[in-house]
Amino acid sequence: MTATTATTGTTATTATTATTATTATTGTRVRTRHRIVLGFAAGGLTAVLAACGGGGDGDGSTTPTPTPPDRTAETGVTQVNADLADFRVTLSQQTFEPGVYDFVAKNTGGRDHALEIVGPGGENHTETLEPGASATLRVTLRSGTYEVYCPVDGHKDQGMKTEITVGGAEAPVNETPSPGNGY
């Protein structure tokens, strides 16, 4: 609301939040009241902004933004995010070289899931994860092809699988000579 205050020969308009008031006083008292009102308004605005938080994309959603792979957590270990949604596995990277990897499996689906990696480096798996849960699986990948999938209740057969090839894989060599003199 607006308050009109009469002072010694001048009129001042001051923003207030409560009531309209007309006061005949000296200029000092009006300026003091004006500063107090502005101080409360600024403090209230600060409290509202702090309560609302700062981040986000402005649409009010609370979906977290995916984090890029962390390659500096531990020397020589590469982090790969594995999104386990209902009936799909999505990895944060597609190119792999032999080495040590931390697969951070996060269940973003509505059902229980797990992550299993099978290949030349062996068979490794997480425990079963409830929706929203995550686990880290440390795997040493050697050259070759690996199957990455969810081993829970036939999820693999429903499409929850992918395949990765670790660089340096050599094609198998057939050492048995073929009959027909090379034809």
Coordinates of C-alpha atoms in Angstrom, one line a residue:
M1 CA 0.0 0.0 0.0
T2 CA 1.1 3.6 -0.3
A3 CA 1.4 6.1 2.6
T4 CA 1.4 9.8 2.0
T5 CA 3.4 11.7 4.6
A6 CA 3.2 15.4 5.1
T7 CA 6.5 17.1 6.1
T8 CA 7.6 20.7 6.4
G9 CA 6.3 21.9 3.1
T10 CA 6.9 18.7 1.0
T11 CA 5.0 15.4 0.3
A12 CA 6.8 12.1 0.3
T13 CA 5.4 8.8 -1.0
T14 CA 6.6 5.7 0.9
A15 CA 6.0 2.0 0.2
T16 CA 4.6 0.1 3.1
T17 CA 3.2 -3.4 3.6
A18 CA 0.6 -2.9 6.3
T19 CA -1.6 0.2 6.4
T20 CA -2.0 3.7 4.9
A21 CA -0.8 6.4 7.3
T22 CA -0.7 10.1 7.2
T23 CA 1.8 11.7 9.6
A24 CA 3.0 15.3 10.1
T25 CA 6.6 15.1 11.3
T26 CA 10.0 16.3 10.5
G27 CA 12.0 14.9 7.5
T28 CA 14.3 12.9 9.7
R29 CA 11.6 10.7 11.1
V30 CA 10.2 10.0 7.6
R31 CA 13.6 9.0 6.3
T32 CA 14.2 6.7 9.3
R33 CA 10.8 5.0 8.8
H34 CA 11.6 4.7 5.1
R35 CA 14.9 3.0 5.8
I36 CA 13.3 0.6 8.3
V37 CA 10.6 -0.4 5.8
L38 CA 13.2 -0.9 3.0
G39 CA 15.3 -2.9 5.4
F40 CA 12.4 -5.2 6.3
A41 CA 11.5 -5.6 2.6
A42 CA 15.1 -6.5 1.7
G43 CA 15.4 -9.0 4.5
G44 CA 12.1 -10.6 3.6
L45 CA 13.1 -10.9 -0.1
T46 CA 16.4 -12.5 1.0
A47 CA 14.6 -15.0 3.2
V48 CA 12.2 -15.9 0.3
L49 CA 15.1 -16.4 -2.1
A50 CA 17.1 -18.5 0.3
A51 CA 14.0 -20.7 1.0
C52 CA 13.4 -21.2 -2.7
G53 CA 17.0 -22.4 -3.4
G54 CA 19.2 -21.2 -6.2
G55 CA 19.6 -23.9 -8.8
G56 CA 17.3 -25.6 -11.2
D57 CA 16.0 -24.9 -14.7
G58 CA 13.1 -22.9 -13.6
D59 CA 10.4 -25.5 -14.3
G60 CA 10.0 -26.6 -10.7
S61 CA 11.2 -30.1 -11.4
T62 CA 13.5 -31.9 -9.0
T63 CA 15.2 -34.2 -11.5
P64 CA 18.9 -34.2 -10.9
T65 CA 21.2 -33.3 -13.8
P66 CA 23.4 -36.2 -14.9
T67 CA 27.0 -35.8 -13.8
P68 CA 29.8 -36.4 -16.4
P69 CA 32.2 -39.3 -15.7
D70 CA 34.7 -38.5 -13.0
R71 CA 38.2 -39.4 -14.2
T72 CA 40.1 -37.9 -11.4
A73 CA 38.6 -39.7 -8.4
E74 CA 41.5 -42.1 -8.3
T75 CA 44.6 -42.2 -10.5
G76 CA 44.2 -44.9 -13.2
V77 CA 40.5 -45.5 -12.6
T78 CA 37.8 -44.3 -15.0
Q79 CA 34.3 -43.8 -13.8
V80 CA 31.5 -44.9 -16.1
N81 CA 27.8 -44.1 -15.2
A82 CA 25.4 -46.9 -15.9
D83 CA 21.8 -45.8 -16.0
L84 CA 19.5 -48.8 -15.3
A85 CA 16.0 -47.8 -16.4
D86 CA 13.1 -50.2 -16.9
F87 CA 14.4 -52.5 -19.7
R88 CA 17.4 -50.6 -20.9
V89 CA 21.0 -50.1 -19.9
T90 CA 22.7 -46.8 -20.9
L91 CA 26.4 -46.2 -20.3
S92 CA 28.0 -42.8 -20.2
Q93 CA 30.8 -43.8 -22.5
Q94 CA 31.0 -46.1 -25.5
T95 CA 34.8 -46.4 -26.1
F96 CA 36.9 -48.4 -23.7
E97 CA 40.6 -49.2 -23.5
P98 CA 42.0 -51.9 -21.2
G99 CA 42.2 -50.7 -17.6
V100 CA 40.4 -50.3 -14.3
Y101 CA 36.8 -48.9 -14.4
D102 CA 34.3 -48.0 -11.7
F103 CA 30.9 -48.6 -13.1
V104 CA 28.4 -46.5 -11.0
A105 CA 25.1 -48.3 -11.5
K106 CA 22.0 -46.2 -10.7
N107 CA 18.5 -47.7 -10.8
T108 CA 16.4 -45.0 -12.4
G109 CA 13.5 -47.4 -13.1
G110 CA 10.5 -48.4 -11.1
R111 CA 11.6 -52.0 -10.6
D112 CA 14.6 -53.8 -9.0
H113 CA 17.7 -54.0 -11.2
A114 CA 21.3 -55.0 -11.0
L115 CA 24.4 -54.6 -13.3
E116 CA 26.4 -57.6 -14.5
I117 CA 29.5 -57.4 -16.8
V118 CA 30.8 -60.7 -18.4
G119 CA 33.8 -61.0 -20.7
P120 CA 37.5 -61.8 -20.9
G121 CA 38.1 -60.0 -17.5
G122 CA 35.6 -62.4 -15.8
E123 CA 32.1 -62.0 -14.4
N124 CA 31.3 -59.1 -12.1
H125 CA 27.9 -57.9 -10.7
T126 CA 26.3 -55.6 -8.3
E127 CA 23.8 -56.5 -5.7
T128 CA 20.1 -56.0 -6.7
L129 CA 19.2 -52.4 -6.4
E130 CA 15.8 -51.0 -5.4
P131 CA 14.5 -48.0 -7.4
G132 CA 16.6 -45.0 -6.7
A133 CA 19.5 -46.9 -5.3
S134 CA 23.0 -47.1 -6.7
A135 CA 26.2 -49.1 -6.4
T136 CA 29.8 -49.0 -7.7
L137 CA 31.3 -52.0 -9.4
R138 CA 35.1 -52.0 -10.0
V139 CA 36.1 -54.0 -13.0
T140 CA 39.4 -54.5 -14.7
L141 CA 38.7 -54.7 -18.5
R142 CA 41.0 -56.6 -20.8
S143 CA 40.9 -56.5 -24.6
G144 CA 37.8 -58.2 -26.0
T145 CA 34.0 -58.0 -26.0
Y146 CA 31.9 -57.8 -22.9
E147 CA 28.2 -58.2 -22.3
V148 CA 26.7 -55.7 -19.9
Y149 CA 23.2 -56.5 -18.7
C150 CA 20.6 -56.7 -15.9
P151 CA 20.5 -60.3 -14.5
V152 CA 17.2 -59.8 -12.6
D153 CA 14.2 -61.8 -13.6
G154 CA 14.6 -62.1 -17.3
H155 CA 15.3 -58.3 -17.8
K156 CA 18.1 -59.1 -20.1
D157 CA 15.7 -60.9 -22.5
Q158 CA 13.4 -57.8 -22.3
G159 CA 16.2 -55.6 -23.8
M160 CA 18.2 -54.6 -20.7
K161 CA 21.6 -55.4 -22.3
T162 CA 24.4 -53.8 -24.2
E163 CA 27.8 -54.9 -25.5
I164 CA 31.1 -53.1 -25.2
T165 CA 34.4 -53.8 -27.0
V166 CA 37.6 -53.0 -25.2
G167 CA 40.2 -51.6 -27.6
G168 CA 43.1 -53.8 -28.7
A169 CA 41.0 -56.8 -29.3
E170 CA 42.4 -59.0 -32.0
A171 CA 40.3 -61.1 -34.4
P172 CA 40.5 -64.8 -33.6
V173 CA 43.0 -66.7 -35.7
N174 CA 42.0 -70.0 -37.3
E175 CA 45.1 -72.2 -37.2
T176 CA 43.5 -75.1 -39.0
P177 CA 44.5 -75.0 -42.7
S178 CA 41.5 -75.0 -45.0
P179 CA 41.3 -77.8 -47.6
G180 CA 41.4 -76.8 -51.2
N181 CA 44.8 -75.2 -51.4
G182 CA 43.6 -71.8 -50.3
Y183 CA 40.6 -71.6 -52.7

